[in-house]
């Protein structure tokens, strides 16, 4: 190396090196980038958190929605567990939540596996299965209410195939009404569960399945040992959302049965609406809403612990 090549120009040597971490943009950009979110934060805090805290407060009062109120402690919660009708609503809520969790995830993952890679028409079938998700639950429920009617398409189909003995008013039967509500819930939301599992299946390398197949592993063994562990995050998301939606179900019950027949389909959410807006017992309705929120929180935390990724636990 010559002296000229090893010599650094004075202008370059005198130029100060840029400070690490220093922002080169204007100060107003550096320190004011969070201003835009203040209105959204205030709106969220007012409409969600403030109302939630106030509702939790009124759960310990006998407020009727208008005028003054008295603080009555836990009397509203004691009343919930002493009322057989409300205990039946709790049982119906848990039954719908568990049934919706199981059926939607089992059928959803089956659809996802079937429409993952092989079928040429998989994109069209995915669209058709997902389409009910974007529809209004009220509108879908009214369509199914027509299907379940005594003179509806379901009974007409049963009569056409020689099964007239099975014809009945499905939503008027206390033994079948809750199953009809569950059917509508699963039918409308199964596409969302399917898409969630398809996103997880996209992360599974085909090379692993091909290598396992060459080693003699069957379809079930490949699914249990390779696919299932790798889609664990998707399982956690799908089951959590399904559980929450099953616990707070309201639209389908209100449109299909209104809680009947004989309170056979009454849920906690429909009871909250009835006690609050029909009977004007805002304090008691707030107590039921607080109990439902606590129930959702408890079940969600327990479900997250069951479906969390075991590889992260050992890390």
Coordinates of C-alpha atoms in Angstrom, one line a residue:
X1 CA 0.0 0.0 0.0
X2 CA 1.4 3.4 -1.0
X3 CA 1.5 6.5 1.2
X4 CA -1.2 8.1 -1.0
X5 CA -3.5 5.1 -0.6
X6 CA -3.1 4.8 3.1
X7 CA -3.7 8.6 3.7
X8 CA -7.2 9.6 4.7
X9 CA -8.5 12.9 3.4
X10 CA -8.7 15.6 6.0
X11 CA -12.4 16.4 5.1
X12 CA -13.4 12.8 5.7
X13 CA -11.3 12.5 8.9
X14 CA -12.8 15.6 10.3
X15 CA -16.4 14.6 9.6
X16 CA -18.0 13.4 12.9
X17 CA -19.4 10.0 13.0
X18 CA -23.2 9.9 13.4
X19 CA -24.3 9.2 17.0
X20 CA -25.7 5.8 17.5
X21 CA -29.5 5.8 18.1
X22 CA -29.8 9.5 17.2
X23 CA -32.9 10.4 15.2
X24 CA -32.3 12.3 12.1
X25 CA -35.9 13.5 11.6
X26 CA -37.4 16.7 13.0
X27 CA -38.1 16.8 16.7
X28 CA -41.8 17.1 16.2
X29 CA -41.8 13.7 14.5
X30 CA -39.5 12.2 17.1
X31 CA -41.5 13.2 20.1
X32 CA -45.0 13.7 18.8
X33 CA -45.7 10.5 16.9
X34 CA -48.0 9.3 19.7
X35 CA -50.3 12.3 19.7
X36 CA -52.6 10.9 17.0
X37 CA -53.7 8.0 19.2
X38 CA -54.9 10.2 22.1
X39 CA -58.5 10.5 20.8
X40 CA -58.7 6.7 20.2
X41 CA -57.3 6.0 23.7
X42 CA -59.8 8.4 25.3
X43 CA -62.7 7.0 23.3
X44 CA -61.8 3.4 24.2
X45 CA -61.3 4.3 27.9
X46 CA -64.6 6.0 28.1
X47 CA -66.8 3.5 26.2
X48 CA -65.2 0.3 27.5
X49 CA -63.2 0.7 30.7
X50 CA -65.3 3.4 32.4
X51 CA -68.6 1.6 31.6
X52 CA -67.1 -1.7 32.7
X53 CA -66.1 -0.3 36.1
X54 CA -69.4 1.5 36.5
X55 CA -71.3 -1.7 35.6
X56 CA -69.3 -3.7 38.1
X57 CA -70.2 -1.1 40.8
X58 CA -73.9 -1.2 40.0
X59 CA -73.7 -5.0 40.3
X60 CA -73.7 -4.5 44.1
X61 CA -76.8 -2.2 44.1
X62 CA -80.5 -2.4 43.5
X63 CA -80.5 0.3 40.8
X64 CA -83.5 0.2 38.5
X65 CA -81.9 2.3 35.8
X66 CA -83.6 5.5 36.9
X67 CA -83.3 7.4 40.1
X68 CA -81.5 6.6 43.3
X69 CA -80.2 3.2 44.4
X70 CA -79.0 1.4 47.6
X71 CA -75.9 -0.6 48.1
X72 CA -76.9 -4.2 48.9
X73 CA -73.6 -6.0 48.8
X74 CA -73.6 -9.5 47.3
X75 CA -77.4 -10.0 47.5
X76 CA -77.6 -10.0 43.7
X77 CA -75.1 -12.8 43.4
X78 CA -76.8 -14.8 46.1
X79 CA -80.1 -14.4 44.3
X80 CA -78.5 -15.7 41.1
X81 CA -77.5 -19.0 42.7
X82 CA -80.8 -19.3 44.5
X83 CA -83.0 -19.0 41.4
X84 CA -83.5 -22.3 39.5
X85 CA -84.2 -20.5 36.3
X86 CA -80.9 -18.7 36.4
X87 CA -79.0 -21.8 37.2
X88 CA -80.7 -23.4 34.2
X89 CA -79.4 -20.5 32.1
X90 CA -75.9 -21.1 33.4
X91 CA -76.2 -24.8 32.5
X92 CA -77.4 -24.0 29.0
X93 CA -74.6 -21.5 28.5
X94 CA -71.9 -24.0 29.6
X95 CA -73.5 -26.7 27.4
X96 CA -73.6 -24.5 24.3
X97 CA -70.0 -23.3 25.0
X98 CA -68.6 -26.8 25.3
X99 CA -70.6 -28.1 22.4
X100 CA -69.6 -25.2 20.2
X101 CA -66.0 -25.5 21.2
X102 CA -65.8 -29.2 20.4
X103 CA -67.9 -29.4 17.2
X104 CA -66.6 -26.2 15.5
X105 CA -62.9 -27.1 16.1
X106 CA -63.3 -30.8 15.1
X107 CA -65.2 -30.0 11.9
X108 CA -63.1 -27.0 11.2
X109 CA -59.8 -28.8 11.4
X110 CA -61.2 -31.6 9.2
X111 CA -62.2 -29.1 6.6
X112 CA -58.8 -27.5 6.8
X113 CA -57.0 -30.8 6.3
X114 CA -59.2 -31.6 3.4
X115 CA -58.8 -28.3 1.7
X116 CA -55.2 -27.7 2.5
X117 CA -53.1 -28.7 -0.6
X118 CA -54.6 -31.5 -2.8
X119 CA -57.9 -30.5 -4.2
X120 CA -57.9 -28.3 -7.3
X121 CA -61.2 -26.7 -6.3
X122 CA -60.0 -25.9 -2.8
X123 CA -60.1 -22.2 -3.2
X124 CA -63.8 -22.2 -4.3
X125 CA -64.7 -24.6 -1.5
X126 CA -62.9 -22.4 1.1
X127 CA -64.9 -19.4 -0.1
X128 CA -68.2 -21.2 0.1
X129 CA -67.5 -22.5 3.6
X130 CA -66.2 -19.1 4.8
X131 CA -69.1 -17.2 3.3
X132 CA -71.6 -17.6 6.2
X133 CA -69.0 -15.9 8.6
X134 CA -69.5 -12.5 6.9
X135 CA -73.3 -12.7 7.2
X136 CA -75.3 -11.2 10.1
X137 CA -76.0 -13.7 12.8
X138 CA -79.6 -12.4 13.1
X139 CA -80.3 -12.8 9.4
X140 CA -78.8 -16.3 9.4
X141 CA -80.8 -17.3 12.5
X142 CA -84.1 -16.1 10.8
X143 CA -83.3 -18.2 7.7
X144 CA -82.6 -21.3 9.9
X145 CA -85.8 -20.5 11.9
X146 CA -87.7 -20.9 8.6
X147 CA -85.8 -24.2 7.9
X148 CA -86.7 -25.6 11.4
X149 CA -90.4 -24.6 11.2
X150 CA -93.0 -27.4 11.0
X151 CA -93.8 -26.5 7.4
X152 CA -90.2 -25.7 6.6
X153 CA -87.7 -27.3 4.2
X154 CA -86.3 -29.7 6.8
X155 CA -89.6 -31.4 7.5
X156 CA -90.5 -31.3 3.8
X157 CA -87.3 -33.1 3.0
X158 CA -87.9 -35.7 5.7
X159 CA -91.4 -36.3 4.2
X160 CA -90.0 -36.6 0.7
X161 CA -87.6 -39.4 1.7
X162 CA -90.2 -41.3 3.7
X163 CA -89.3 -40.2 7.2
X164 CA -92.6 -38.5 8.1
X165 CA -92.3 -39.9 11.6
X166 CA -89.4 -37.6 12.3
X167 CA -91.3 -34.4 11.3
X168 CA -91.8 -32.0 14.1
X169 CA -91.5 -28.3 15.1
X170 CA -87.9 -28.5 16.0
X171 CA -87.7 -25.1 17.9
X172 CA -90.8 -25.9 19.9
X173 CA -89.3 -29.0 21.5
X174 CA -87.5 -28.4 24.8
X175 CA -85.3 -31.4 24.1
X176 CA -84.2 -30.3 20.6
X177 CA -84.3 -26.5 20.7
X178 CA -80.8 -26.1 22.3
X179 CA -79.3 -28.5 19.7
X180 CA -80.9 -26.4 16.9
X181 CA -79.2 -23.3 18.3
X182 CA -75.9 -25.1 18.5
X183 CA -76.3 -26.2 14.9
X184 CA -76.8 -22.7 13.7
X185 CA -73.8 -21.4 15.7
X186 CA -71.5 -24.2 14.3
X187 CA -72.7 -23.8 10.7
X188 CA -72.2 -20.1 10.6
X189 CA -68.8 -19.9 12.3
X190 CA -67.1 -23.1 11.1
X191 CA -65.5 -21.2 8.2
X192 CA -63.6 -18.9 10.6
X193 CA -62.2 -21.9 12.5
X194 CA -61.2 -23.5 9.2
X195 CA -59.3 -20.5 8.0
X196 CA -57.5 -20.3 11.4
X197 CA -56.3 -23.9 11.0
X198 CA -55.4 -23.3 7.3
X199 CA -53.1 -20.6 8.5
X200 CA -51.4 -23.0 10.9
X201 CA -51.2 -25.8 8.3
X202 CA -49.4 -23.4 5.9
X203 CA -46.5 -23.3 8.3
X204 CA -46.0 -27.1 8.2
X205 CA -43.2 -28.0 5.8
X206 CA -44.3 -30.6 3.3
X207 CA -40.9 -32.2 3.4
X208 CA -41.4 -33.4 7.0
X209 CA -44.6 -35.2 6.0
X210 CA -43.0 -36.7 3.0
X211 CA -40.1 -37.9 5.0
X212 CA -42.4 -39.4 7.6
X213 CA -44.4 -41.1 4.9
X214 CA -41.2 -42.6 3.4
X215 CA -40.3 -43.9 6.9
X216 CA -43.6 -45.8 7.0
X217 CA -45.7 -43.4 9.1
X218 CA -49.4 -43.5 8.4
X219 CA -51.8 -40.6 8.0
X220 CA -52.9 -40.6 11.6
X221 CA -49.3 -40.9 12.9
X222 CA -48.1 -38.0 10.7
X223 CA -51.0 -35.9 11.9
X224 CA -50.4 -36.7 15.6
X225 CA -46.6 -36.5 15.6
X226 CA -45.9 -33.7 13.0
X227 CA -49.0 -31.6 12.1
X228 CA -50.7 -31.3 15.5
X229 CA -47.6 -30.1 17.4
X230 CA -46.7 -27.5 14.7
X231 CA -50.2 -26.0 14.6
X232 CA -50.4 -25.6 18.3
X233 CA -50.7 -21.7 18.1
X234 CA -53.6 -22.1 15.7
X235 CA -55.3 -24.5 18.1
X236 CA -54.9 -22.1 21.0
X237 CA -56.4 -19.2 19.0
X238 CA -59.3 -21.2 17.5
X239 CA -60.3 -22.8 20.8
X240 CA -60.0 -19.6 22.8
X241 CA -62.2 -17.6 20.4
X242 CA -64.7 -20.5 20.1
X243 CA -65.0 -20.7 23.9
X244 CA -65.5 -17.0 24.3
X245 CA -68.1 -16.9 21.6
X246 CA -69.9 -19.9 23.0
X247 CA -70.1 -18.4 26.4
X248 CA -71.5 -15.0 25.3
X249 CA -74.0 -16.3 22.7
X250 CA -77.0 -14.1 22.3
X251 CA -78.0 -13.3 18.7
X252 CA -78.9 -16.9 17.8
X253 CA -81.0 -17.5 20.9
X254 CA -82.8 -14.2 20.5
X255 CA -83.7 -14.8 16.9
X256 CA -84.4 -18.5 17.0
X257 CA -86.3 -19.1 20.2
X258 CA -86.2 -16.0 22.4
X259 CA -85.1 -18.2 25.3
X260 CA -87.9 -20.7 24.9
X261 CA -89.6 -23.1 24.9
X262 CA -90.0 -23.2 28.7
X263 CA -86.6 -21.5 29.1
X264 CA -84.9 -24.5 27.5
X265 CA -82.5 -22.2 25.5
X266 CA -82.2 -19.3 27.9
X267 CA -78.5 -18.3 28.3
X268 CA -76.7 -15.9 30.7
X269 CA -76.5 -13.3 27.9
X270 CA -80.2 -13.5 27.1
X271 CA -81.1 -13.4 30.8
X272 CA -78.9 -10.3 31.3
X273 CA -80.9 -8.6 28.5
X274 CA -84.2 -9.7 29.9
X275 CA -83.5 -8.7 33.5
X276 CA -82.0 -5.4 32.5
X277 CA -84.3 -4.1 29.8
X278 CA -87.5 -6.1 30.3
X279 CA -87.7 -6.1 34.1
X280 CA -85.8 -2.9 34.6
X281 CA -83.5 -4.5 37.2
X282 CA -80.2 -2.9 36.1
X283 CA -78.4 -3.8 39.3
X284 CA -79.3 -7.5 39.0
X285 CA -78.5 -7.5 35.3
X286 CA -75.1 -5.9 36.0
X287 CA -74.4 -8.7 38.6
X288 CA -75.2 -11.4 36.0
X289 CA -73.0 -9.6 33.4
X290 CA -70.1 -9.4 35.9
X291 CA -70.5 -13.1 36.7
X292 CA -70.5 -13.9 32.9
X293 CA -67.3 -11.8 32.5
X294 CA -65.6 -13.6 35.3
X295 CA -66.8 -17.0 33.9
X296 CA -65.3 -16.1 30.5
X297 CA -62.0 -15.0 32.1
X298 CA -61.7 -18.1 34.2
X299 CA -62.4 -20.5 31.3
X300 CA -60.2 -18.6 28.9
X301 CA -57.2 -18.7 31.3
X302 CA -57.7 -22.4 31.9
X303 CA -58.1 -23.1 28.2
X304 CA -54.9 -21.1 27.4
X305 CA -53.0 -23.2 30.0
X306 CA -54.2 -26.4 28.4
X307 CA -53.5 -25.5 24.8
X308 CA -50.2 -23.5 25.2
X309 CA -47.2 -24.5 23.3
X310 CA -45.3 -27.1 25.3
X311 CA -42.0 -26.3 23.5
X312 CA -42.1 -22.8 25.1
X313 CA -42.6 -24.3 28.6
X314 CA -39.5 -26.4 28.3
X315 CA -37.5 -23.5 26.9

